[in-house]
Coordinates of C-alpha atoms in Angstrom, one line a residue:
Chain A
E1168 CA 69.3 81.7 120.7
I1169 CA 67.9 84.9 122.2
V1170 CA 64.2 84.9 122.5
L1171 CA 62.4 88.3 122.2
T1172 CA 58.9 88.4 123.7
Q1173 CA 56.7 91.3 122.7
S1174 CA 53.6 92.6 124.7
P1175 CA 50.9 93.1 124.2
A1176 CA 50.1 90.9 121.1
T1177 CA 47.5 93.4 120.1
L1178 CA 47.0 97.0 121.2
S1179 CA 43.8 98.8 120.4
L1180 CA 44.0 102.6 120.6
S1181 CA 42.6 105.7 119.0
P1182 CA 44.4 108.4 117.0
G1183 CA 45.9 111.0 119.4
E1184 CA 46.5 108.5 122.1
R1185 CA 49.9 107.3 123.4
A1186 CA 51.1 103.8 122.6
T1187 CA 53.6 101.9 124.7
L1188 CA 54.9 98.6 123.2
S1189 CA 57.3 96.3 125.2
C1190 CA 60.0 93.9 124.2
R1191 CA 61.7 91.6 126.7
A1192 CA 64.8 89.6 125.8
S1193 CA 65.7 86.2 127.3
Q1194 CA 69.2 87.4 128.0
S1195 CA 70.9 90.8 127.8
V1196 CA 71.3 92.3 124.3
S1197 CA 73.0 95.4 125.6
S1198 CA 71.6 98.2 123.5
Y1199 CA 71.6 96.2 120.2
L1200 CA 67.8 96.3 119.9
A1201 CA 65.9 97.7 117.0
W1202 CA 62.2 98.4 116.2
H1203 CA 60.7 97.9 112.8
Q1204 CA 57.2 98.9 111.5
Q1205 CA 55.4 96.8 108.9
K1206 CA 52.1 97.8 107.1
P1207 CA 50.0 95.3 105.2
G1208 CA 51.6 94.4 101.8
Q1209 CA 54.7 96.4 102.5
A1210 CA 58.3 95.7 103.5
P1211 CA 59.3 96.4 107.1
R1212 CA 60.8 99.8 107.8
L1213 CA 63.4 100.6 110.5
L1214 CA 62.2 103.0 113.1
I1215 CA 64.6 102.8 116.0
Y1216 CA 68.1 101.3 116.2
D1217 CA 70.4 100.6 119.1
A1218 CA 67.5 101.0 121.5
S1219 CA 66.9 104.7 121.3
N1220 CA 68.2 106.2 118.0
R1221 CA 65.6 107.2 115.5
A1222 CA 66.3 106.1 111.9
T1223 CA 66.5 108.7 109.2
G1224 CA 63.2 110.3 108.4
I1225 CA 61.3 108.9 111.4
P1226 CA 59.1 111.4 113.1
A1227 CA 59.9 112.5 116.6
R1228 CA 56.7 111.0 118.0
F1229 CA 58.5 107.7 117.9
S1230 CA 60.9 107.0 120.7
G1231 CA 62.7 104.0 122.1
S1232 CA 64.2 103.2 125.5
G1233 CA 65.7 100.5 127.5
S1234 CA 68.9 98.4 127.7
G1235 CA 69.8 94.9 128.8
T1236 CA 66.6 92.8 128.6
D1237 CA 63.7 95.3 128.8
F1238 CA 62.9 97.7 126.0
T1239 CA 60.0 100.1 125.1
L1240 CA 58.8 101.7 121.9
T1241 CA 56.6 104.7 122.6
I1242 CA 54.5 106.6 120.1
S1243 CA 53.5 109.8 121.8
S1244 CA 50.4 110.7 119.8
L1245 CA 49.1 108.2 117.3
E1246 CA 48.6 109.3 113.7
P1247 CA 46.3 107.2 111.4
E1248 CA 49.3 106.0 109.5
D1249 CA 50.9 104.5 112.6
F1250 CA 48.4 101.6 112.8
A1251 CA 50.6 98.6 111.8
V1252 CA 52.6 95.7 113.1
Y1253 CA 55.7 96.5 115.1
Y1254 CA 58.6 94.0 115.6
C1255 CA 61.6 94.3 117.9
Q1256 CA 64.9 92.7 116.7
Q1257 CA 68.2 92.0 118.4
R1258 CA 71.7 91.8 116.8
S1259 CA 73.7 91.2 120.0
N1260 CA 74.2 87.5 119.3
W1261 CA 73.8 85.1 116.4
P1262 CA 71.3 84.3 115.2
I1263 CA 69.6 87.7 114.7
T1264 CA 66.1 87.2 116.2
F1265 CA 62.8 89.0 116.0
G1266 CA 59.9 89.3 118.4
Q1267 CA 56.6 87.9 117.3
G1268 CA 55.2 91.3 116.7
T1269 CA 52.6 93.7 118.3
R1270 CA 49.6 94.6 116.1
L1271 CA 48.6 98.2 116.8
E1272 CA 45.0 98.6 115.7
I1273 CA 42.4 101.3 115.6
E1274 CA 39.9 101.1 118.5
Chain B
E173 CA 68.6 107.1 97.8
V174 CA 69.1 103.5 98.9
Q175 CA 67.4 101.0 96.6
L176 CA 67.3 97.3 97.0
L177 CA 65.5 95.2 94.3
E178 CA 65.0 91.5 94.9
S179 CA 64.4 89.1 92.0
G180 CA 64.4 85.3 91.3
G181 CA 61.4 84.2 93.3
G182 CA 58.8 81.8 92.0
L183 CA 57.2 78.4 92.3
V184 CA 59.6 75.5 92.8
Q185 CA 59.0 71.8 93.7
P186 CA 60.1 70.4 97.1
G187 CA 63.8 69.4 96.8
G188 CA 64.4 72.0 94.1
S189 CA 66.7 74.9 93.9
L190 CA 66.4 78.7 93.4
R191 CA 68.8 81.6 93.4
L192 CA 67.6 85.0 94.6
S193 CA 69.3 88.2 93.7
C194 CA 69.2 91.7 95.3
A195 CA 70.4 94.5 93.2
A196 CA 71.6 97.5 95.3
S197 CA 72.1 101.1 94.4
G198 CA 72.5 104.5 96.1
F199 CA 75.3 103.5 98.5
T200 CA 78.8 102.0 98.4
F201 CA 77.7 98.4 98.4
S202 CA 81.1 96.8 99.3
S203 CA 81.2 98.8 102.5
Y204 CA 78.0 97.4 104.0
A205 CA 77.0 94.1 105.5
M206 CA 73.9 92.6 104.0
S207 CA 71.2 90.2 105.2
W208 CA 68.3 88.1 104.0
V209 CA 65.1 88.0 106.1
R210 CA 62.0 86.0 105.2
Q211 CA 58.3 86.1 106.1
A212 CA 56.0 83.1 105.7
P213 CA 52.5 84.0 104.7
G214 CA 50.6 85.5 107.6
K215 CA 53.6 85.1 110.0
G216 CA 56.4 87.2 111.5
L217 CA 59.9 88.0 110.4
E218 CA 62.7 85.4 110.4
W219 CA 66.3 86.3 109.8
V220 CA 67.9 83.9 107.3
S221 CA 71.5 84.8 106.6
A222 CA 74.0 87.7 106.7
I223 CA 77.3 88.5 104.9
S224 CA 80.0 91.0 105.7
G225 CA 80.9 93.8 103.2
G226 CA 83.9 92.0 101.8
G227 CA 82.1 88.7 101.7
G228 CA 84.5 86.9 104.0
G229 CA 82.1 86.5 106.9
T230 CA 78.8 84.7 106.7
N231 CA 76.2 83.5 109.2
Y232 CA 73.0 81.4 108.8
A233 CA 69.9 80.5 110.7
D234 CA 69.9 76.9 111.8
S235 CA 66.8 76.3 109.7
V236 CA 68.7 76.9 106.5
K237 CA 72.3 76.0 107.4
G238 CA 73.7 73.5 104.9
R239 CA 71.0 74.2 102.4
F240 CA 71.3 78.0 101.7
T241 CA 74.4 79.9 100.7
I242 CA 74.7 83.7 100.8
S243 CA 77.2 85.5 98.6
R244 CA 77.8 88.8 97.0
D245 CA 79.4 90.3 93.9
N246 CA 80.7 93.7 94.8
S247 CA 81.6 94.5 91.2
K248 CA 77.9 94.1 90.3
N249 CA 76.5 95.6 93.5
T250 CA 74.4 92.4 93.9
L251 CA 73.6 90.1 96.8
Y252 CA 72.6 86.5 96.3
L253 CA 70.9 83.7 98.1
Q254 CA 71.3 80.2 96.7
M255 CA 68.6 77.9 98.0
N256 CA 68.9 74.2 97.6
S257 CA 66.9 71.2 98.9
L258 CA 63.9 73.5 99.3
R259 CA 61.0 72.5 101.6
A260 CA 57.4 73.6 102.0
E261 CA 58.4 75.5 105.1
D262 CA 60.7 77.7 103.1
T263 CA 57.7 79.3 101.4
A264 CA 57.9 83.0 102.2
V265 CA 58.6 86.5 101.0
Y266 CA 62.3 87.0 101.0
Y267 CA 63.7 90.4 101.8
C268 CA 67.2 91.7 101.4
A269 CA 68.3 94.3 104.0
K270 CA 71.2 96.6 104.1
G271 CA 73.3 96.8 107.3
C272 CA 75.7 99.5 108.4
V273 CA 79.3 100.1 107.6
G274 CA 81.7 97.2 108.3
R275 CA 80.6 94.1 110.1
C276 CA 77.6 95.9 111.4
Y277 CA 74.5 93.8 111.0
R278 CA 71.7 96.2 111.5
L279 CA 68.7 96.1 109.1
D280 CA 68.6 99.7 108.1
D281 CA 67.0 99.5 104.7
W282 CA 64.7 96.8 103.2
G283 CA 63.9 95.8 99.7
Q284 CA 60.3 95.1 98.6
G285 CA 60.7 91.3 98.7
T286 CA 60.4 88.4 96.3
L287 CA 58.0 85.5 96.9
V288 CA 59.2 81.9 97.0
T289 CA 56.6 79.2 96.9
V290 CA 57.7 75.6 97.4
S291 CA 54.9 73.2 96.4
S292 CA 54.3 70.2 94.2

């Protein structure tokens, strides 16, 4: 099973700041890495698929990069609605696995 | 607009069974792989199972293999998860998620989830 390790566990920032979230895989997942956002009481929402492709309707301030084992989600300038939990997820190998999540909170 | 509506959750005793359904609309259901993902209270996301568009290919997490069965009825645009021999650790919100065309197991769209509670 491919283990995804996200860092940091919690990130405290202010609106307007830049956020950088990391996801490291225990073995190569090629580019089959996605990022999902989840707000309290809501279902997850796909932000980025295949490492760097924004899903439909996702603002341009969200970007993804990386390949192989190291990936980054960047939010260029935080909006109030961006404070949430973010999960990375791989579909390179069965079983599909998720990282443990990064909580992005308002400082 | 893609819509996924889960149903069938509820309270069940350990060892019991439950069948979840996910009614899909807004896309050609039979063309897309589908998955179930769960989230225990206060915890992260855990993938449970996936099925190809035609239903011929299925995969399961080790934690549910032999107890859960994923299936689909493309004539009814509905995805199912039959859950048997339920355990306390199966307590979670269960989400269905739409993949991409063919045997492409992305998680592009999510339903709102249905809560399963396993308790005596």
